[in-house]
DNA sequence: CCTCCTCGTTCCGCCAAGAGGAACATCTGT
DNA sequence: ACAGATGTTCCTCTTGGCGGAACGAGGAGG
């Protein structure tokens, strides 16, 4: 696997243990965590002790297991509050909602997944509300596929080599079909999904791009399938794409001009463009 | 300092770096972080590399510094969602708000501070809204003092030996005066504050207790000073204390009896009571 | 435009922090 | 009461990673 240079394996172990709580159950025991990460129980136990001491995890005496602690909550709300992507996107989400009357969302890419950063819920009585902050897979739903489509080949390969479990009955789990879809999404500049992640729902997503035109997140509009018909999905695409483009430009510091997306390339007199550093995300 | 047994210093370093972002500025450079934690730049850099690889922190190319990443946001919303303390307290907060028409809050204690887990805002037009998730000092405000008053002597000493900067003009920064207040709070079972943390505001807080009657958090009612006069503060105290007691009991799994608070002591046939483990919080 | 200062990043050899296996203590379900 | 599993602790050996210093890239100021 492409090891990030310079890191220490012990730090990564700590991060991995923390991230175990992002997806898994509320509380996790030492043995289970050790099994899941391929570490010894002693190691996991020591790390959990340290994290408990800092309040990042808490020990649940009843179940004799560990769960996230209050410091993690603090960290997270700070991260959410500080997010450039969220702050920049929010007015555009409001605009989208006002124009389309459906729920508009921003998502961020995280290693091995994605999550909703925020939403502006629709104006209808029956509306759609997503779960902000939960880590979701990349292969299901318009947002996930959209982010994946605008990722590096390495990331795509990695994501498609995973389990690819079906979230709903409509989830595409065949790698070849997914690759074909990703190619089309990349060509179109947007993605659509009908009930792939949430049954009875549909959504349209367009990527927010960072350096090297790799997605750092996505903007989407979603709602119940009975309102988001195929025709309506096609109708909202331009608005979603436009919003995502505006967010992309604003994130990059460009003063949101009406002009076309600039092609990837060196942007000044420097011989090396600043975007071939190494695929790290910069602003989120 | 009272070192938590069993932990590894490298894990604690990772946690410390993460927590640096809880209070400090949005982005922090390697040099500054290293200075602040007393570590070498190389160590900080390596850890940040690892955390970046896992999405917990993100590199900001513009400022050449690091900030929290999307995975941290995911972690935090999960922690908030899973919080027993928050879930258990919420209905009582609604009840408090309905009865008193002022904003009701729950807070959790984190090592070296506290944070609001949630709030139910008041019914008036001019109301008070606290910042959920931000880490706040223990020496300022009713909630902070209340949590501190019901902490172990070690924790109190540690908290009072810090800087004790004045958050507002009314913040008490004299350790001796604070100790006297803490003693009174412990005797009364509740704390009050007028503009100590937020100018123009007042609040009343009562502790939510865990094992060994050490506070894991607090319930509070807060509002603008012009409505929360001294008389009204005195009037709401019983409601706040009652709510906190109910939350304490519910958290401990006891089926919320109307009975008196049970005194600290061994609770079964075991020779050693389970509460002298070592002051770890259990449920948050 | 050049210089200096500072910051982030990288390199390398020495060494103590921590990995790991196994024993111990506890609790649960049958 | 027993058996299995889980969290916790112990102890020794070794390898991961600490730290000081060198490097390269910016940015501020002259």
XYZ file of C-alpha atoms (C1' of nucleotides) in Angstrom:
628
model
C 0.000 0.000 0.000
C 1.143 3.595 -0.592
C 2.566 4.444 2.803
C 2.478 8.144 3.626
C 6.084 9.166 3.962
C 7.440 10.441 7.201
C 4.746 9.204 9.513
C 5.292 6.931 12.468
C 3.465 3.666 12.741
C 2.591 4.260 16.374
C 0.839 7.517 15.526
C -1.048 5.754 12.802
C -2.119 3.089 15.230
C -3.565 5.766 17.473
C -5.423 7.313 14.572
C -6.699 3.939 13.449
C -8.084 3.172 16.859
C -9.855 6.501 16.983
C -11.283 6.013 13.522
C -12.547 2.583 14.504
C -15.202 4.405 16.457
C -16.267 6.499 13.473
C -17.936 3.626 11.694
C -18.197 0.788 14.145
C -20.526 0.401 17.105
C -20.710 2.860 19.980
C -18.351 0.938 22.169
C -15.577 -1.453 21.248
C -13.696 -3.886 23.431
C -9.947 -4.281 23.529
C -10.009 -7.718 21.992
C -12.233 -6.744 19.128
C -10.241 -3.626 18.334
C -7.030 -5.629 18.407
C -8.450 -8.229 16.062
C -9.828 -5.643 13.690
C -6.539 -3.775 13.405
C -4.219 -6.742 13.611
C -2.552 -5.524 16.791
C -1.900 -7.186 20.101
C -4.329 -6.653 22.924
C -1.609 -5.098 25.031
C -0.932 -2.399 22.459
C -4.560 -1.517 22.042
C -5.041 -1.440 25.765
C -2.118 0.912 26.310
C -3.264 3.281 23.610
C -6.800 3.302 24.952
C -5.439 4.103 28.400
C -3.613 7.117 27.044
C -6.585 8.313 25.064
C -8.829 7.869 28.066
C -6.465 9.986 30.108
C -6.870 12.775 27.576
C -10.651 12.388 27.409
C -10.690 11.337 23.776
C -12.181 7.996 24.673
C -14.178 6.991 27.720
C -14.369 3.686 29.483
C -17.827 2.265 29.911
C -17.819 0.295 33.116
C -21.115 -1.407 32.332
C -20.086 -3.037 29.077
C -16.378 -3.116 29.984
C -15.671 -1.514 26.654
C -14.440 1.809 25.325
C -16.296 4.520 23.440
C -15.573 8.030 22.247
C -15.106 10.621 24.964
C -16.021 14.251 25.423
C -12.753 15.549 24.053
C -13.582 13.861 20.772
C -16.842 15.767 20.689
C -14.949 18.976 21.297
C -12.497 18.189 18.544
C -15.238 17.403 16.104
C -17.367 20.435 16.597
C -14.270 22.543 16.286
C -13.365 20.792 13.059
C -16.869 21.297 11.727
C -16.887 24.937 12.745
C -13.510 25.590 11.149
C -14.190 23.834 7.902
C -13.521 26.134 4.969
C -15.422 23.863 2.654
C -18.491 24.010 4.835
C -18.313 27.767 5.353
C -17.749 28.506 1.699
C -20.460 26.152 0.526
C -23.186 27.172 2.939
C -24.479 30.268 1.085
C -24.516 28.303 -2.150
C -26.515 25.564 -0.448
C -29.060 28.089 0.699
C -29.226 29.404 -2.826
C -29.727 25.909 -4.222
C -32.451 25.142 -1.729
C -34.235 28.409 -2.468
C -34.183 27.721 -6.167
C -34.945 23.993 -6.154
C -36.864 23.623 -2.860
C -34.978 20.416 -2.068
C -32.349 19.628 0.556
C -28.849 20.745 -0.437
C -25.689 19.265 1.137
C -21.905 19.596 1.220
C -19.727 16.572 1.770
C -16.034 16.137 2.440
C -13.805 13.290 1.425
C -12.004 11.420 4.152
C -9.544 8.583 3.608
C -11.632 5.578 2.670
C -14.958 7.332 2.761
C -16.886 10.569 2.854
C -19.210 12.439 5.172
C -21.841 15.141 5.051
C -20.458 18.375 6.478
C -23.747 20.223 6.483
C -27.143 20.474 4.868
C -29.853 23.020 4.188
C -33.093 21.114 4.339
C -35.750 21.516 1.704
C -38.817 23.722 1.844
C -41.393 20.971 1.375
C -43.240 19.311 4.221
C -41.893 15.929 3.240
C -38.211 16.580 3.043
C -34.935 14.719 3.262
C -32.457 15.050 6.059
C -29.043 13.432 5.935
C -26.882 12.410 8.850
C -24.141 14.992 9.257
C -20.768 13.621 10.298
C -21.211 9.917 9.778
C -18.623 8.260 7.596
C -20.188 6.757 4.496
C -18.807 4.522 1.747
C -17.628 5.938 -1.559
C -19.254 3.404 -3.850
C -22.899 4.122 -2.961
C -24.896 7.241 -3.693
C -24.366 10.193 -5.983
C -22.017 12.028 -3.616
C -19.805 9.009 -3.017
C -19.502 8.050 -6.653
C -18.914 11.647 -7.605
C -16.057 12.049 -5.150
C -14.608 8.719 -6.173
C -14.835 9.552 -9.861
C -12.694 12.629 -9.286
C -10.073 10.847 -7.222
C -6.667 9.518 -8.178
C -6.476 6.113 -9.884
C -4.810 4.727 -6.767
C -7.713 5.766 -4.594
C -10.227 4.350 -7.033
C -8.424 1.037 -7.139
C -8.251 0.944 -3.372
C -11.925 1.755 -2.945
C -13.046 -0.796 -5.520
C -10.860 -3.519 -4.047
C -12.764 -3.364 -0.778
C -15.838 -5.312 0.177
C -18.381 -3.118 -1.676
C -21.319 -4.198 0.401
C -24.770 -3.248 -0.837
C -26.208 -0.459 1.302
C -29.619 -0.801 -0.362
C -30.994 -3.092 -3.014
C -30.044 -0.592 -5.695
C -26.381 -0.296 -4.719
C -24.006 -1.216 -7.522
C -21.451 -3.675 -6.178
C -19.866 -4.895 -9.400
C -16.430 -3.238 -9.809
C -16.591 -3.207 -13.590
C -20.000 -1.573 -13.709
C -18.814 0.938 -11.144
C -15.731 1.790 -13.182
C -17.907 2.416 -16.199
C -20.138 4.688 -14.152
C -17.156 6.573 -12.767
C -15.869 7.178 -16.275
C -19.209 8.585 -17.316
C -19.408 10.756 -14.207
C -15.940 12.107 -14.920
C -16.956 12.935 -18.457
C -20.266 14.503 -17.439
C -18.955 16.422 -14.436
C -21.771 15.248 -12.194
C -23.333 12.102 -10.734
C -26.866 10.953 -10.018
C -28.215 8.184 -7.863
C -31.626 6.715 -7.299
C -31.967 4.865 -4.038
C -28.396 3.555 -4.014
C -27.619 4.682 -0.505
C -31.046 5.447 0.905
C -34.096 3.622 -0.395
C -36.795 5.913 -1.759
C -34.388 8.812 -2.198
C -32.563 10.304 -5.144
C -29.770 12.811 -5.477
C -27.532 14.712 -7.842
C -23.952 15.597 -6.955
C -21.105 17.593 -8.464
C -17.512 17.614 -7.252
C -15.659 20.320 -5.354
C -12.133 20.093 -6.653
C -8.814 20.813 -5.008
C -5.329 20.728 -6.435
C -4.738 18.596 -9.487
C -8.519 18.530 -9.982
C -8.896 15.869 -7.332
C -12.155 16.048 -5.414
C -12.000 17.293 -1.838
C -15.766 16.983 -1.516
C -19.045 17.451 -3.310
C -22.216 19.496 -3.405
C -25.473 17.649 -3.789
C -29.211 18.098 -3.924
C -31.350 15.271 -2.671
C -34.973 14.483 -2.014
C -37.638 11.827 -2.176
C -37.788 9.909 -5.414
C -41.433 10.783 -6.059
C -40.463 14.426 -6.533
C -37.014 13.843 -7.997
C -38.113 12.135 -11.198
C -35.673 11.482 -13.993
C -36.793 14.649 -15.741
C -36.390 16.750 -12.629
C -32.991 15.219 -11.935
C -31.860 16.270 -15.400
C -33.282 19.733 -14.786
C -31.391 20.391 -11.557
C -28.004 19.185 -12.835
C -26.874 22.581 -14.186
C -27.641 24.295 -10.880
C -25.748 21.712 -8.850
C -22.758 21.787 -11.167
C -22.713 25.576 -11.110
C -22.824 25.654 -7.324
C -20.001 23.131 -7.024
C -17.905 25.120 -9.488
C -18.445 28.296 -7.508
C -17.446 26.531 -4.303
C -14.360 25.090 -5.969
C -13.273 28.514 -7.138
C -13.982 30.176 -3.827
C -12.008 27.494 -1.985
C -9.021 28.030 -4.188
C -9.046 31.701 -3.293
C -10.032 32.838 -6.741
C -12.591 35.622 -6.518
C -15.468 33.567 -7.928
C -15.414 34.815 -11.504
C -18.052 33.748 -13.976
C -15.294 32.432 -16.195
C -14.665 28.838 -17.209
C -12.900 26.250 -15.040
C -9.208 26.712 -15.506
C -7.379 23.620 -16.748
C -4.865 21.929 -14.486
C -1.456 23.406 -14.976
C 1.285 25.616 -13.539
C -0.319 28.844 -12.480
C 2.559 31.272 -12.250
C 6.181 31.797 -13.014
C 7.326 28.917 -10.815
C 8.713 26.081 -12.839
C 7.004 23.485 -10.635
C 3.313 23.968 -10.176
C 2.262 23.865 -6.550
C -0.161 21.038 -7.178
C 2.209 18.156 -7.717
C 3.298 18.181 -4.106
C 1.810 14.846 -3.112
C -1.896 14.202 -3.128
C -2.630 15.727 0.277
C -5.830 17.600 0.711
C -5.249 21.203 1.620
C -8.434 22.890 2.697
C -11.481 21.051 3.852
C 1.844 15.126 37.688
C -0.477 12.177 38.210
C 0.481 10.043 35.262
C -2.237 7.673 34.062
C -0.876 4.177 34.460
C -0.443 1.913 31.517
C -0.444 4.504 28.767
C 2.345 5.114 26.318
C 3.904 8.511 26.012
C 3.806 8.410 22.239
C 0.045 7.917 22.242
C -0.313 10.767 24.651
C 1.726 12.961 22.360
C -0.669 12.200 19.542
C -3.628 13.041 21.734
C -1.973 16.248 22.906
C -1.372 17.390 19.386
C -4.979 16.740 18.466
C -6.215 18.560 21.525
C -4.033 21.521 20.691
C -6.536 22.277 17.969
C -9.465 22.201 20.371
C -8.579 25.481 21.993
C -5.932 27.101 19.896
C -6.255 28.824 16.553
C -7.637 27.129 13.457
C -4.274 26.216 12.106
C -1.001 25.590 13.911
C 2.488 25.337 12.511
C 4.968 22.627 13.364
C 7.279 24.961 15.231
C 4.573 26.450 17.364
C 3.068 23.088 18.253
C 6.488 21.763 19.169
C 7.187 24.750 21.405
C 3.791 24.539 23.055
C 4.136 20.847 23.886
C 7.839 20.815 24.594
C 8.584 18.393 21.783
C 11.035 18.476 18.955
C 9.893 19.721 15.589
C 10.708 16.375 14.037
C 8.350 14.512 16.348
C 5.497 16.889 15.756
C 6.038 16.773 12.064
C 6.013 12.986 11.923
C 2.854 12.745 13.979
C 1.136 15.360 11.868
C 2.102 13.409 8.771
C 0.452 10.307 10.139
C -2.652 12.146 11.206
C -2.886 13.835 7.837
C -2.734 10.448 6.165
C -5.738 9.376 8.202
C -7.647 12.594 7.535
C -7.681 13.690 11.150
C -5.701 16.783 10.320
C -5.352 18.604 7.033
C -2.450 20.570 5.658
C -3.181 24.084 4.598
C -0.881 24.894 1.753
C -1.604 28.608 1.929
C -0.497 29.164 5.510
C 1.887 26.176 5.511
C 0.247 25.039 8.696
C -1.977 22.225 9.891
C -5.611 22.248 10.956
C -8.233 19.699 11.879
C -9.393 17.446 9.073
C -12.674 15.931 8.016
C -12.122 12.711 9.933
C -12.033 14.759 13.116
C -15.431 16.158 12.247
C -16.716 12.660 11.718
C -15.323 11.531 15.037
C -16.843 14.427 16.864
C -20.349 14.189 15.562
C -20.281 10.510 16.323
C -19.117 11.237 19.860
C -21.827 13.816 20.315
C -24.461 11.517 18.917
C -23.395 8.637 21.142
C -23.117 10.599 24.340
C -25.156 8.988 27.084
C -24.991 12.114 29.160
C -26.426 14.180 26.362
C -29.138 11.673 25.499
C -30.180 11.184 29.094
C -30.195 14.879 29.886
C -32.051 16.095 26.823
C -35.629 15.418 28.009
C -34.820 17.015 31.348
C -33.485 20.060 29.552
C -36.693 20.363 27.599
C -38.584 20.089 30.855
C -36.441 22.793 32.447
C -36.899 25.110 29.513
C -40.653 24.556 29.486
C -40.875 25.359 33.158
C -38.427 28.248 33.367
C -38.534 29.611 29.798
C -34.764 30.019 29.783
C -32.031 28.170 27.914
C -31.062 24.852 29.527
C -27.724 23.132 28.849
C -25.748 19.973 29.575
C -21.994 20.047 29.845
C -19.360 17.356 30.051
C -16.058 17.487 31.834
C -12.954 16.917 29.780
C -9.431 16.780 31.173
C -8.493 20.364 31.914
C -11.789 21.890 30.898
C -15.416 21.400 30.040
C -17.719 21.805 27.077
C -21.404 22.228 26.341
C -22.807 19.003 24.914
C -26.182 20.420 24.007
C -28.709 23.090 24.793
C -32.431 23.719 24.586
C -32.816 27.407 23.912
C -35.256 29.537 25.848
C -38.724 30.535 24.825
C -38.210 34.301 24.977
C -37.385 36.440 22.014
C -34.151 37.577 23.597
C -32.526 34.335 24.534
C -29.112 32.912 25.227
C -27.318 30.441 23.027
C -24.090 28.773 24.077
C -21.395 27.394 21.820
C -21.717 23.628 21.768
C -18.448 21.727 21.636
C -15.932 24.415 22.439
C -13.596 23.654 25.311
C -14.009 26.156 28.117
C -12.056 26.760 31.323
C -13.200 25.335 34.649
C -12.669 28.425 36.759
C -15.158 30.707 35.028
C -18.927 30.443 34.962
C -21.421 28.475 36.992
C -20.972 25.258 35.041
C -17.200 25.306 35.255
C -17.059 26.087 38.943
C -19.725 23.512 39.643
C -17.844 20.760 37.843
C -14.608 21.808 39.501
C -16.186 21.882 42.949
C -17.217 18.258 42.547
C -13.847 17.064 41.303
C -11.011 15.337 43.128
C -8.612 17.484 45.186
C -5.878 16.668 42.670
C -7.912 18.026 39.815
C -8.815 21.151 41.758
C -5.185 21.804 42.609
C -4.211 21.276 39.001
C -6.901 23.602 37.700
C -6.120 26.350 40.202
C -2.401 26.142 39.544
C -2.926 27.150 35.939
C -2.982 30.613 34.506
C -6.579 31.500 35.504
C -6.983 34.220 32.966
C -10.035 36.460 33.298
C -12.586 35.637 30.621
C -14.664 38.693 31.512
C -14.268 41.503 34.004
C -16.244 39.510 36.587
C -14.113 36.351 36.384
C -12.608 35.393 39.733
C -8.918 34.766 39.242
C -7.742 34.644 42.852
C -7.115 30.995 43.826
C -8.060 31.542 47.472
C -11.365 33.211 46.659
C -12.074 30.447 44.174
C -11.372 27.745 46.758
C -13.796 29.389 49.131
C -16.428 29.498 46.418
C -15.848 25.864 45.538
C -16.343 24.879 49.167
C -19.618 26.750 49.291
C -20.733 25.197 46.003
C -19.919 21.735 47.315
C -21.951 22.414 50.441
C -24.889 23.910 48.541
C -24.967 21.371 45.743
C -25.195 24.053 43.071
C -23.329 27.032 41.640
C -24.339 30.410 40.292
C -22.501 32.926 38.179
C -23.237 36.426 37.045
C -21.280 37.424 33.975
C -18.156 35.474 34.877
C -17.825 33.771 31.530
C -20.131 35.812 29.311
C -20.750 39.460 30.084
C -24.405 40.324 30.571
C -25.375 36.726 31.244
C -26.111 34.720 34.361
C -26.515 31.030 35.036
C -27.211 28.376 37.634
C -25.614 24.930 37.470
C -25.831 21.651 39.354
C -23.481 18.686 38.966
C -24.110 15.384 37.255
C -22.141 12.911 39.316
C -20.409 9.689 38.380
C -18.582 7.210 40.551
C -17.243 8.419 43.868
C -19.521 11.439 43.501
C -17.092 13.066 41.120
C -18.734 15.286 38.529
C -18.838 13.997 34.963
C -20.728 17.059 33.859
C -23.392 19.552 34.819
C -26.853 20.781 33.993
C -27.418 24.518 33.840
C -29.978 27.158 33.113
C -28.744 30.416 31.700
C -30.106 33.660 30.343
C -29.619 37.381 30.183
C -28.917 39.066 33.493
C -31.875 41.435 33.210
C -34.251 38.505 33.531
C -32.094 36.327 35.777
C -32.095 38.617 38.779
C -30.774 37.444 42.114
C -34.293 36.565 43.228
C -35.033 34.593 40.106
C -31.674 32.808 40.324
C -32.602 31.655 43.820
C -35.991 30.559 42.546
C -34.700 28.326 39.775
C -32.070 26.568 41.894
C -34.348 23.748 43.079
C -35.423 22.907 39.540
C -31.864 22.804 38.258
C -30.669 20.674 41.160
C -33.587 18.301 40.734
C -32.900 17.907 37.028
C -29.206 17.224 37.629
C -30.051 14.633 40.255
C -32.421 12.866 37.896
C -29.764 12.825 35.197
C -27.197 11.491 37.649
C -29.474 8.665 38.668
C -30.473 7.818 35.137
C -26.838 7.744 34.053
C -25.960 5.324 36.828
C -28.679 3.005 35.593
C -30.821 3.460 38.656
C -34.467 3.748 37.666
C -34.776 7.411 38.630
C -36.262 7.049 42.110
C -37.401 10.081 44.010
C -35.184 9.028 46.901
C -32.285 10.974 48.332
C -28.834 11.004 46.792
C -27.008 7.926 47.981
C -23.789 8.639 49.855
C -20.471 7.481 48.457
C -19.593 4.023 49.601
C -19.169 0.375 48.630
C -22.366 -0.692 46.973
C -22.392 -4.449 47.232
C -20.756 -7.457 48.844
C -17.398 -6.796 47.204
C -14.755 -5.771 49.694
C -13.409 -3.110 47.355
C -16.022 -0.811 46.014
C -15.806 -0.440 42.232
C -15.406 3.270 42.527
C -11.839 3.462 43.776
C -10.524 2.232 40.475
C -8.817 5.417 39.448
C -10.755 8.536 38.697
C -11.664 7.633 35.117
C -14.953 8.834 33.778
C -17.156 5.972 32.731
C -20.141 7.235 30.819
C -20.256 10.588 29.175
C 16.854 42.673 -6.109
C 19.421 40.723 -2.707
C 19.882 39.127 2.125
C 18.668 37.280 6.229
C 15.647 35.002 9.096
C 12.275 31.597 9.935
C 9.728 27.769 9.050
C 8.758 23.096 7.317
C 11.063 19.009 6.013
C 14.645 15.342 5.866
C 18.555 12.553 7.346
C 20.970 9.261 10.444
C 22.949 6.825 14.502
C 22.060 5.651 19.125
C 18.948 3.956 22.724
C 15.125 3.632 25.691
C 10.210 3.141 24.958
C 7.112 -0.054 23.925
C 5.812 -4.561 21.449
C 4.411 -9.206 22.484
C 3.493 -13.381 24.497
C 1.726 -15.303 28.416
C -0.020 -15.295 33.063
C -3.649 -13.261 36.033
C -8.081 -11.463 37.393
C -13.023 -10.984 36.417
C -17.235 -11.415 34.590
C -21.035 -13.993 31.814
C -23.764 -17.251 30.360
C -25.218 -22.084 30.818
C -20.135 -24.138 39.815
C -17.758 -24.439 35.579
C -15.877 -22.898 31.251
C -14.855 -19.632 28.101
C -13.829 -15.129 26.953
C -12.331 -10.495 28.109
C -9.756 -6.797 30.233
C -5.418 -6.057 32.687
C -0.601 -6.657 34.094
C 4.123 -8.352 33.983
C 8.828 -8.790 32.018
C 12.365 -9.129 28.639
C 14.264 -8.110 24.211
C 14.644 -5.276 20.154
C 13.294 -2.312 16.838
C 10.861 1.991 16.102
C 11.501 6.494 16.461
C 13.860 10.522 19.153
C 16.794 14.479 18.552
C 20.157 17.342 16.835
C 21.587 19.247 12.874
C 21.549 20.088 7.978
C 18.618 21.418 3.876
C 15.504 24.148 0.994
C 11.913 27.246 0.347
C 9.520 31.444 1.390
C 8.749 36.115 2.995
C 9.940 40.517 5.049
C 12.747 44.324 4.975
C 16.309 47.054 3.423
